[in-house]
Protein backbone atom coordinates (compact mmCIF):
# COMPACT_ATOMS: atom_id res chain seq x y z
CA UNK A 1 0.00 0.00 0.00
CA UNK A 2 1.40 3.38 -1.01
CA UNK A 3 0.37 7.00 -0.62
CA UNK A 4 2.71 9.72 -1.88
CA UNK A 5 5.83 7.67 -1.32
CA UNK A 6 7.15 6.90 -4.77
CA UNK A 7 10.85 6.61 -3.81
CA UNK A 8 10.16 4.40 -0.80
CA UNK A 9 7.70 2.33 -2.79
CA UNK A 10 10.16 1.84 -5.66
CA UNK A 11 12.83 0.60 -3.23
CA UNK A 12 10.31 -1.76 -1.62
CA UNK A 13 9.17 -3.12 -4.99
CA UNK A 14 12.76 -3.68 -6.10
CA UNK A 15 13.48 -5.70 -2.96
CA UNK A 16 10.30 -7.76 -3.39
CA UNK A 17 11.32 -8.66 -6.93
CA UNK A 18 14.41 -10.31 -5.43
CA UNK A 19 12.38 -12.65 -3.21
CA UNK A 20 13.46 -16.28 -3.49
CA UNK A 21 9.93 -17.63 -3.67
CA UNK A 22 7.92 -18.76 -6.67
CA UNK A 23 5.19 -18.15 -7.53
CA UNK A 24 4.89 -14.76 -5.87
CA UNK A 25 2.77 -11.93 -7.27
CA UNK A 26 3.32 -8.40 -6.02
CA UNK A 27 0.11 -6.37 -5.71
CA UNK A 28 0.77 -2.64 -5.36
CA UNK A 29 -2.14 -0.53 -4.14
CA UNK A 30 -1.78 3.19 -4.87
CA UNK A 31 -4.04 4.94 -2.36
CA UNK A 32 -4.93 7.94 -4.57
CA UNK A 33 -1.43 9.44 -4.42
CA UNK A 34 -0.97 12.99 -5.70
CA UNK A 35 2.80 12.82 -6.27
CA UNK A 36 2.72 10.81 -9.48
CA UNK A 37 3.52 7.52 -7.73
CA UNK A 38 1.44 5.36 -10.05
CA UNK A 39 3.07 6.81 -13.14
CA UNK A 40 6.55 6.34 -11.72
CA UNK A 41 5.78 2.71 -10.85
CA UNK A 42 4.55 2.07 -14.39
CA UNK A 43 7.67 3.72 -15.80
CA UNK A 44 10.14 1.92 -13.57
CA UNK A 45 8.48 -1.51 -13.51
CA UNK A 46 6.52 -1.61 -16.76
CA UNK A 47 8.17 -4.85 -17.87
CA UNK A 48 7.24 -6.64 -14.64
CA UNK A 49 3.68 -5.30 -14.86
CA UNK A 50 3.38 -6.54 -18.45
CA UNK A 51 4.76 -9.93 -17.40
CA UNK A 52 2.19 -10.22 -14.60
CA UNK A 53 4.76 -10.19 -11.81
CA UNK A 54 3.33 -6.91 -10.52
CA UNK A 55 -0.34 -5.93 -10.37
CA UNK A 56 -0.92 -2.19 -9.90
CA UNK A 57 -4.31 -1.15 -8.53
CA UNK A 58 -5.06 2.57 -8.37
CA UNK A 59 -7.67 3.57 -5.81
CA UNK A 60 -9.78 6.58 -6.75
CA UNK A 61 -9.89 7.69 -3.10
CA UNK A 62 -7.49 7.39 -0.17
CA UNK A 63 -9.12 4.56 1.75
CA UNK A 64 -6.72 4.69 4.69
CA UNK A 65 -4.50 1.85 5.88
CA UNK A 66 -7.23 -0.70 6.55
CA UNK A 67 -9.40 0.12 3.55
CA UNK A 68 -6.47 0.33 1.16
CA UNK A 69 -4.98 -2.96 2.29
CA UNK A 70 -8.40 -4.61 2.12
CA UNK A 71 -8.42 -3.87 -1.61
CA UNK A 72 -5.26 -5.92 -1.95
CA UNK A 73 -6.46 -8.67 0.36
CA UNK A 74 -9.67 -9.09 -1.63
CA UNK A 75 -7.74 -9.19 -4.89
CA UNK A 76 -5.43 -11.87 -3.52
CA UNK A 77 -8.28 -14.01 -2.18
CA UNK A 78 -10.26 -13.69 -5.42
CA UNK A 79 -7.21 -14.84 -7.38
CA UNK A 80 -6.58 -17.92 -5.26
CA UNK A 81 -3.68 -16.87 -3.03
CA UNK A 82 -2.93 -19.35 -0.28
CA UNK A 83 -0.84 -16.89 1.73
CA UNK A 84 -0.95 -13.08 1.63
CA UNK A 85 1.78 -10.79 2.93
CA UNK A 86 0.73 -7.30 3.95
CA UNK A 87 3.84 -5.15 3.60
CA UNK A 88 4.44 -1.48 4.28
CA UNK A 89 5.95 0.46 1.39
CA UNK A 90 8.75 1.86 3.61
CA UNK A 91 10.34 -1.57 3.99
CA UNK A 92 13.15 -3.44 2.25
CA UNK A 93 12.80 -7.21 2.57
CA UNK A 94 15.35 -9.97 2.84
CA UNK A 95 15.27 -12.21 -0.27
CA UNK A 96 14.54 -15.26 1.92
CA UNK A 97 11.60 -13.70 3.80
CA UNK A 98 8.85 -15.87 2.29
CA UNK A 99 10.99 -18.96 1.88
CA UNK A 100 11.83 -18.74 5.57
CA UNK A 101 8.41 -17.87 7.01
CA UNK A 102 5.93 -19.89 4.93
CA UNK A 103 7.19 -23.33 6.07
CA UNK A 104 6.13 -22.45 9.62
CA UNK A 105 2.51 -22.80 8.50
CA UNK A 106 3.16 -26.49 7.87
CA UNK A 107 3.92 -27.11 11.53
CA UNK A 108 0.34 -26.56 12.68
CA UNK A 109 -2.86 -25.80 10.78
CA UNK A 110 -3.88 -23.34 13.51
CA UNK A 111 -0.89 -21.07 12.88
CA UNK A 112 -2.75 -18.29 11.12
CA UNK A 113 -0.49 -15.23 10.96
CA UNK A 114 3.30 -15.04 10.94
CA UNK A 115 5.52 -12.01 11.22
CA UNK A 116 9.28 -11.71 10.61
CA UNK A 117 11.69 -9.93 12.89
CA UNK A 118 11.92 -6.33 11.70
CA UNK A 119 14.88 -4.00 12.07
CA UNK A 120 15.29 -0.27 11.84
CA UNK A 121 16.87 0.76 8.56
CA UNK A 122 19.49 2.66 10.55
CA UNK A 123 21.03 1.23 12.66
CA UNK A 124 20.37 -2.09 10.95
CA UNK A 125 21.04 -4.21 14.06
CA UNK A 126 18.41 -2.41 16.16
CA UNK A 127 15.13 -4.28 16.48
CA UNK A 128 11.83 -2.60 15.64
CA UNK A 129 9.56 -5.64 16.03
CA UNK A 130 10.02 -9.14 17.46
CA UNK A 131 6.41 -9.96 18.20
CA UNK A 132 3.52 -8.00 19.66
CA UNK A 133 1.93 -7.88 23.11
CA UNK A 134 -1.63 -6.76 23.89
CA UNK A 135 -2.51 -5.56 27.38
CA UNK A 136 -6.31 -5.54 27.60
CA UNK A 137 -6.30 -4.09 31.11
CA UNK A 138 -4.43 -1.00 29.96
CA UNK A 139 -5.93 -0.97 26.48
CA UNK A 140 -2.53 -0.83 24.77
CA UNK A 141 -0.45 -2.88 22.37
CA UNK A 142 3.34 -2.79 22.13
CA UNK A 143 6.24 -4.20 20.17
CA UNK A 144 8.41 -6.79 21.87
CA UNK A 145 12.13 -6.00 21.62
CA UNK A 146 11.71 -2.51 20.19
CA UNK A 147 14.94 -0.47 20.14
CA UNK A 148 16.97 -3.39 21.51
CA UNK A 149 20.26 -4.21 19.82
CA UNK A 150 20.01 -7.68 18.31
CA UNK A 151 22.39 -10.07 20.03
CA UNK A 152 20.43 -13.26 19.35
CA UNK A 153 17.76 -12.87 22.04
CA UNK A 154 14.89 -13.48 19.59
CA UNK A 155 16.21 -16.32 17.46
CA UNK A 156 13.48 -18.83 18.32
CA UNK A 157 10.02 -18.74 16.77
CA UNK A 158 7.44 -17.83 19.40
CA UNK A 159 3.70 -17.32 19.68
CA UNK A 160 2.63 -13.76 20.42
CA UNK A 161 -0.52 -11.65 20.72
CA UNK A 162 -0.31 -9.85 17.41
CA UNK A 163 1.77 -9.28 14.30
CA UNK A 164 2.37 -5.77 13.03
CA UNK A 165 0.64 -4.78 9.81
CA UNK A 166 4.05 -3.60 8.60
CA UNK A 167 4.79 -7.21 7.58
CA UNK A 168 1.91 -9.58 8.28
CA UNK A 169 1.86 -12.97 6.53
CA UNK A 170 -1.70 -14.32 6.62
CA UNK A 171 -3.01 -17.79 5.88
CA UNK A 172 -6.00 -17.68 3.53
CA UNK A 173 -8.12 -19.63 6.04
CA UNK A 174 -7.82 -16.73 8.49
CA UNK A 175 -9.34 -14.28 6.03
CA UNK A 176 -12.10 -16.74 5.19
CA UNK A 177 -12.89 -17.08 8.91
CA UNK A 178 -12.19 -13.59 10.28
CA UNK A 179 -12.81 -11.35 7.29
CA UNK A 180 -10.88 -8.17 6.59
CA UNK A 181 -9.26 -5.29 8.48
CA UNK A 182 -11.76 -3.13 10.36
CA UNK A 183 -11.93 0.28 8.68
CA UNK A 184 -13.18 1.92 11.88
CA UNK A 185 -9.47 2.28 12.70
CA UNK A 186 -8.15 5.24 10.74
CA UNK A 187 -4.49 4.51 11.51
CA UNK A 188 -2.84 2.11 13.97
CA UNK A 189 -4.31 -0.73 16.05
CA UNK A 190 -6.11 -2.34 13.10
CA UNK A 191 -3.41 -5.03 13.07
CA UNK A 192 -3.76 -5.77 16.79
CA UNK A 193 -7.54 -5.86 16.42
CA UNK A 194 -7.30 -8.24 13.46
CA UNK A 195 -5.01 -10.62 15.31
CA UNK A 196 -7.25 -10.46 18.39
CA UNK A 197 -10.20 -11.51 16.22
CA UNK A 198 -8.11 -14.28 14.68
CA UNK A 199 -7.21 -15.51 18.16
CA UNK A 200 -10.91 -15.65 19.01
CA UNK A 201 -11.24 -18.03 16.04
CA UNK A 202 -8.48 -20.19 17.62
CA UNK A 203 -5.71 -19.17 15.26
CA UNK A 204 -2.18 -18.62 16.59
CA UNK A 205 0.03 -15.66 15.82
CA UNK A 206 3.75 -16.39 15.53
CA UNK A 207 6.91 -14.35 15.25
CA UNK A 208 9.23 -16.34 12.99
CA UNK A 209 12.67 -14.69 13.03
CA UNK A 210 14.57 -14.55 9.77
Coordinates of C-alpha atoms in Angstrom, one line a residue:
X1 CA 0.0 0.0 0.0
X2 CA 1.4 3.4 -1.0
X3 CA 0.4 7.0 -0.6
X4 CA 2.7 9.7 -1.9
X5 CA 5.8 7.7 -1.3
X6 CA 7.2 6.9 -4.8
X7 CA 10.9 6.6 -3.8
X8 CA 10.2 4.4 -0.8
X9 CA 7.7 2.3 -2.8
X10 CA 10.2 1.8 -5.7
X11 CA 12.8 0.6 -3.2
X12 CA 10.3 -1.8 -1.6
X13 CA 9.2 -3.1 -5.0
X14 CA 12.8 -3.7 -6.1
X15 CA 13.5 -5.7 -3.0
X16 CA 10.3 -7.8 -3.4
X17 CA 11.3 -8.7 -6.9
X18 CA 14.4 -10.3 -5.4
X19 CA 12.4 -12.7 -3.2
X20 CA 13.5 -16.3 -3.5
X21 CA 9.9 -17.6 -3.7
X22 CA 7.9 -18.8 -6.7
X23 CA 5.2 -18.1 -7.5
X24 CA 4.9 -14.8 -5.9
X25 CA 2.8 -11.9 -7.3
X26 CA 3.3 -8.4 -6.0
X27 CA 0.1 -6.4 -5.7
X28 CA 0.8 -2.6 -5.4
X29 CA -2.1 -0.5 -4.1
X30 CA -1.8 3.2 -4.9
X31 CA -4.0 4.9 -2.4
X32 CA -4.9 7.9 -4.6
X33 CA -1.4 9.4 -4.4
X34 CA -1.0 13.0 -5.7
X35 CA 2.8 12.8 -6.3
X36 CA 2.7 10.8 -9.5
X37 CA 3.5 7.5 -7.7
X38 CA 1.4 5.4 -10.1
X39 CA 3.1 6.8 -13.1
X40 CA 6.6 6.3 -11.7
X41 CA 5.8 2.7 -10.8
X42 CA 4.5 2.1 -14.4
X43 CA 7.7 3.7 -15.8
X44 CA 10.1 1.9 -13.6
X45 CA 8.5 -1.5 -13.5
X46 CA 6.5 -1.6 -16.8
X47 CA 8.2 -4.8 -17.9
X48 CA 7.2 -6.6 -14.6
X49 CA 3.7 -5.3 -14.9
X50 CA 3.4 -6.5 -18.5
X51 CA 4.8 -9.9 -17.4
X52 CA 2.2 -10.2 -14.6
X53 CA 4.8 -10.2 -11.8
X54 CA 3.3 -6.9 -10.5
X55 CA -0.3 -5.9 -10.4
X56 CA -0.9 -2.2 -9.9
X57 CA -4.3 -1.1 -8.5
X58 CA -5.1 2.6 -8.4
X59 CA -7.7 3.6 -5.8
X60 CA -9.8 6.6 -6.8
X61 CA -9.9 7.7 -3.1
X62 CA -7.5 7.4 -0.2
X63 CA -9.1 4.6 1.8
X64 CA -6.7 4.7 4.7
X65 CA -4.5 1.8 5.9
X66 CA -7.2 -0.7 6.6
X67 CA -9.4 0.1 3.6
X68 CA -6.5 0.3 1.2
X69 CA -5.0 -3.0 2.3
X70 CA -8.4 -4.6 2.1
X71 CA -8.4 -3.9 -1.6
X72 CA -5.3 -5.9 -2.0
X73 CA -6.5 -8.7 0.4
X74 CA -9.7 -9.1 -1.6
X75 CA -7.7 -9.2 -4.9
X76 CA -5.4 -11.9 -3.5
X77 CA -8.3 -14.0 -2.2
X78 CA -10.3 -13.7 -5.4
X79 CA -7.2 -14.8 -7.4
X80 CA -6.6 -17.9 -5.3
X81 CA -3.7 -16.9 -3.0
X82 CA -2.9 -19.4 -0.3
X83 CA -0.8 -16.9 1.7
X84 CA -0.9 -13.1 1.6
X85 CA 1.8 -10.8 2.9
X86 CA 0.7 -7.3 3.9
X87 CA 3.8 -5.2 3.6
X88 CA 4.4 -1.5 4.3
X89 CA 6.0 0.5 1.4
X90 CA 8.7 1.9 3.6
X91 CA 10.3 -1.6 4.0
X92 CA 13.1 -3.4 2.3
X93 CA 12.8 -7.2 2.6
X94 CA 15.3 -10.0 2.8
X95 CA 15.3 -12.2 -0.3
X96 CA 14.5 -15.3 1.9
X97 CA 11.6 -13.7 3.8
X98 CA 8.9 -15.9 2.3
X99 CA 11.0 -19.0 1.9
X100 CA 11.8 -18.7 5.6
X101 CA 8.4 -17.9 7.0
X102 CA 5.9 -19.9 4.9
X103 CA 7.2 -23.3 6.1
X104 CA 6.1 -22.5 9.6
X105 CA 2.5 -22.8 8.5
X106 CA 3.2 -26.5 7.9
X107 CA 3.9 -27.1 11.5
X108 CA 0.3 -26.6 12.7
X109 CA -2.9 -25.8 10.8
X110 CA -3.9 -23.3 13.5
X111 CA -0.9 -21.1 12.9
X112 CA -2.7 -18.3 11.1
X113 CA -0.5 -15.2 11.0
X114 CA 3.3 -15.0 10.9
X115 CA 5.5 -12.0 11.2
X116 CA 9.3 -11.7 10.6
X117 CA 11.7 -9.9 12.9
X118 CA 11.9 -6.3 11.7
X119 CA 14.9 -4.0 12.1
X120 CA 15.3 -0.3 11.8
X121 CA 16.9 0.8 8.6
X122 CA 19.5 2.7 10.6
X123 CA 21.0 1.2 12.7
X124 CA 20.4 -2.1 10.9
X125 CA 21.0 -4.2 14.1
X126 CA 18.4 -2.4 16.2
X127 CA 15.1 -4.3 16.5
X128 CA 11.8 -2.6 15.6
X129 CA 9.6 -5.6 16.0
X130 CA 10.0 -9.1 17.5
X131 CA 6.4 -10.0 18.2
X132 CA 3.5 -8.0 19.7
X133 CA 1.9 -7.9 23.1
X134 CA -1.6 -6.8 23.9
X135 CA -2.5 -5.6 27.4
X136 CA -6.3 -5.5 27.6
X137 CA -6.3 -4.1 31.1
X138 CA -4.4 -1.0 30.0
X139 CA -5.9 -1.0 26.5
X140 CA -2.5 -0.8 24.8
X141 CA -0.4 -2.9 22.4
X142 CA 3.3 -2.8 22.1
X143 CA 6.2 -4.2 20.2
X144 CA 8.4 -6.8 21.9
X145 CA 12.1 -6.0 21.6
X146 CA 11.7 -2.5 20.2
X147 CA 14.9 -0.5 20.1
X148 CA 17.0 -3.4 21.5
X149 CA 20.3 -4.2 19.8
X150 CA 20.0 -7.7 18.3
X151 CA 22.4 -10.1 20.0
X152 CA 20.4 -13.3 19.4
X153 CA 17.8 -12.9 22.0
X154 CA 14.9 -13.5 19.6
X155 CA 16.2 -16.3 17.5
X156 CA 13.5 -18.8 18.3
X157 CA 10.0 -18.7 16.8
X158 CA 7.4 -17.8 19.4
X159 CA 3.7 -17.3 19.7
X160 CA 2.6 -13.8 20.4
X161 CA -0.5 -11.7 20.7
X162 CA -0.3 -9.8 17.4
X163 CA 1.8 -9.3 14.3
X164 CA 2.4 -5.8 13.0
X165 CA 0.6 -4.8 9.8
X166 CA 4.1 -3.6 8.6
X167 CA 4.8 -7.2 7.6
X168 CA 1.9 -9.6 8.3
X169 CA 1.9 -13.0 6.5
X170 CA -1.7 -14.3 6.6
X171 CA -3.0 -17.8 5.9
X172 CA -6.0 -17.7 3.5
X173 CA -8.1 -19.6 6.0
X174 CA -7.8 -16.7 8.5
X175 CA -9.3 -14.3 6.0
X176 CA -12.1 -16.7 5.2
X177 CA -12.9 -17.1 8.9
X178 CA -12.2 -13.6 10.3
X179 CA -12.8 -11.4 7.3
X180 CA -10.9 -8.2 6.6
X181 CA -9.3 -5.3 8.5
X182 CA -11.8 -3.1 10.4
X183 CA -11.9 0.3 8.7
X184 CA -13.2 1.9 11.9
X185 CA -9.5 2.3 12.7
X186 CA -8.1 5.2 10.7
X187 CA -4.5 4.5 11.5
X188 CA -2.8 2.1 14.0
X189 CA -4.3 -0.7 16.1
X190 CA -6.1 -2.3 13.1
X191 CA -3.4 -5.0 13.1
X192 CA -3.8 -5.8 16.8
X193 CA -7.5 -5.9 16.4
X194 CA -7.3 -8.2 13.5
X195 CA -5.0 -10.6 15.3
X196 CA -7.3 -10.5 18.4
X197 CA -10.2 -11.5 16.2
X198 CA -8.1 -14.3 14.7
X199 CA -7.2 -15.5 18.2
X200 CA -10.9 -15.7 19.0
X201 CA -11.2 -18.0 16.0
X202 CA -8.5 -20.2 17.6
X203 CA -5.7 -19.2 15.3
X204 CA -2.2 -18.6 16.6
X205 CA 0.0 -15.7 15.8
X206 CA 3.7 -16.4 15.5
X207 CA 6.9 -14.4 15.3
X208 CA 9.2 -16.3 13.0
X209 CA 12.7 -14.7 13.0
X210 CA 14.6 -14.6 9.8

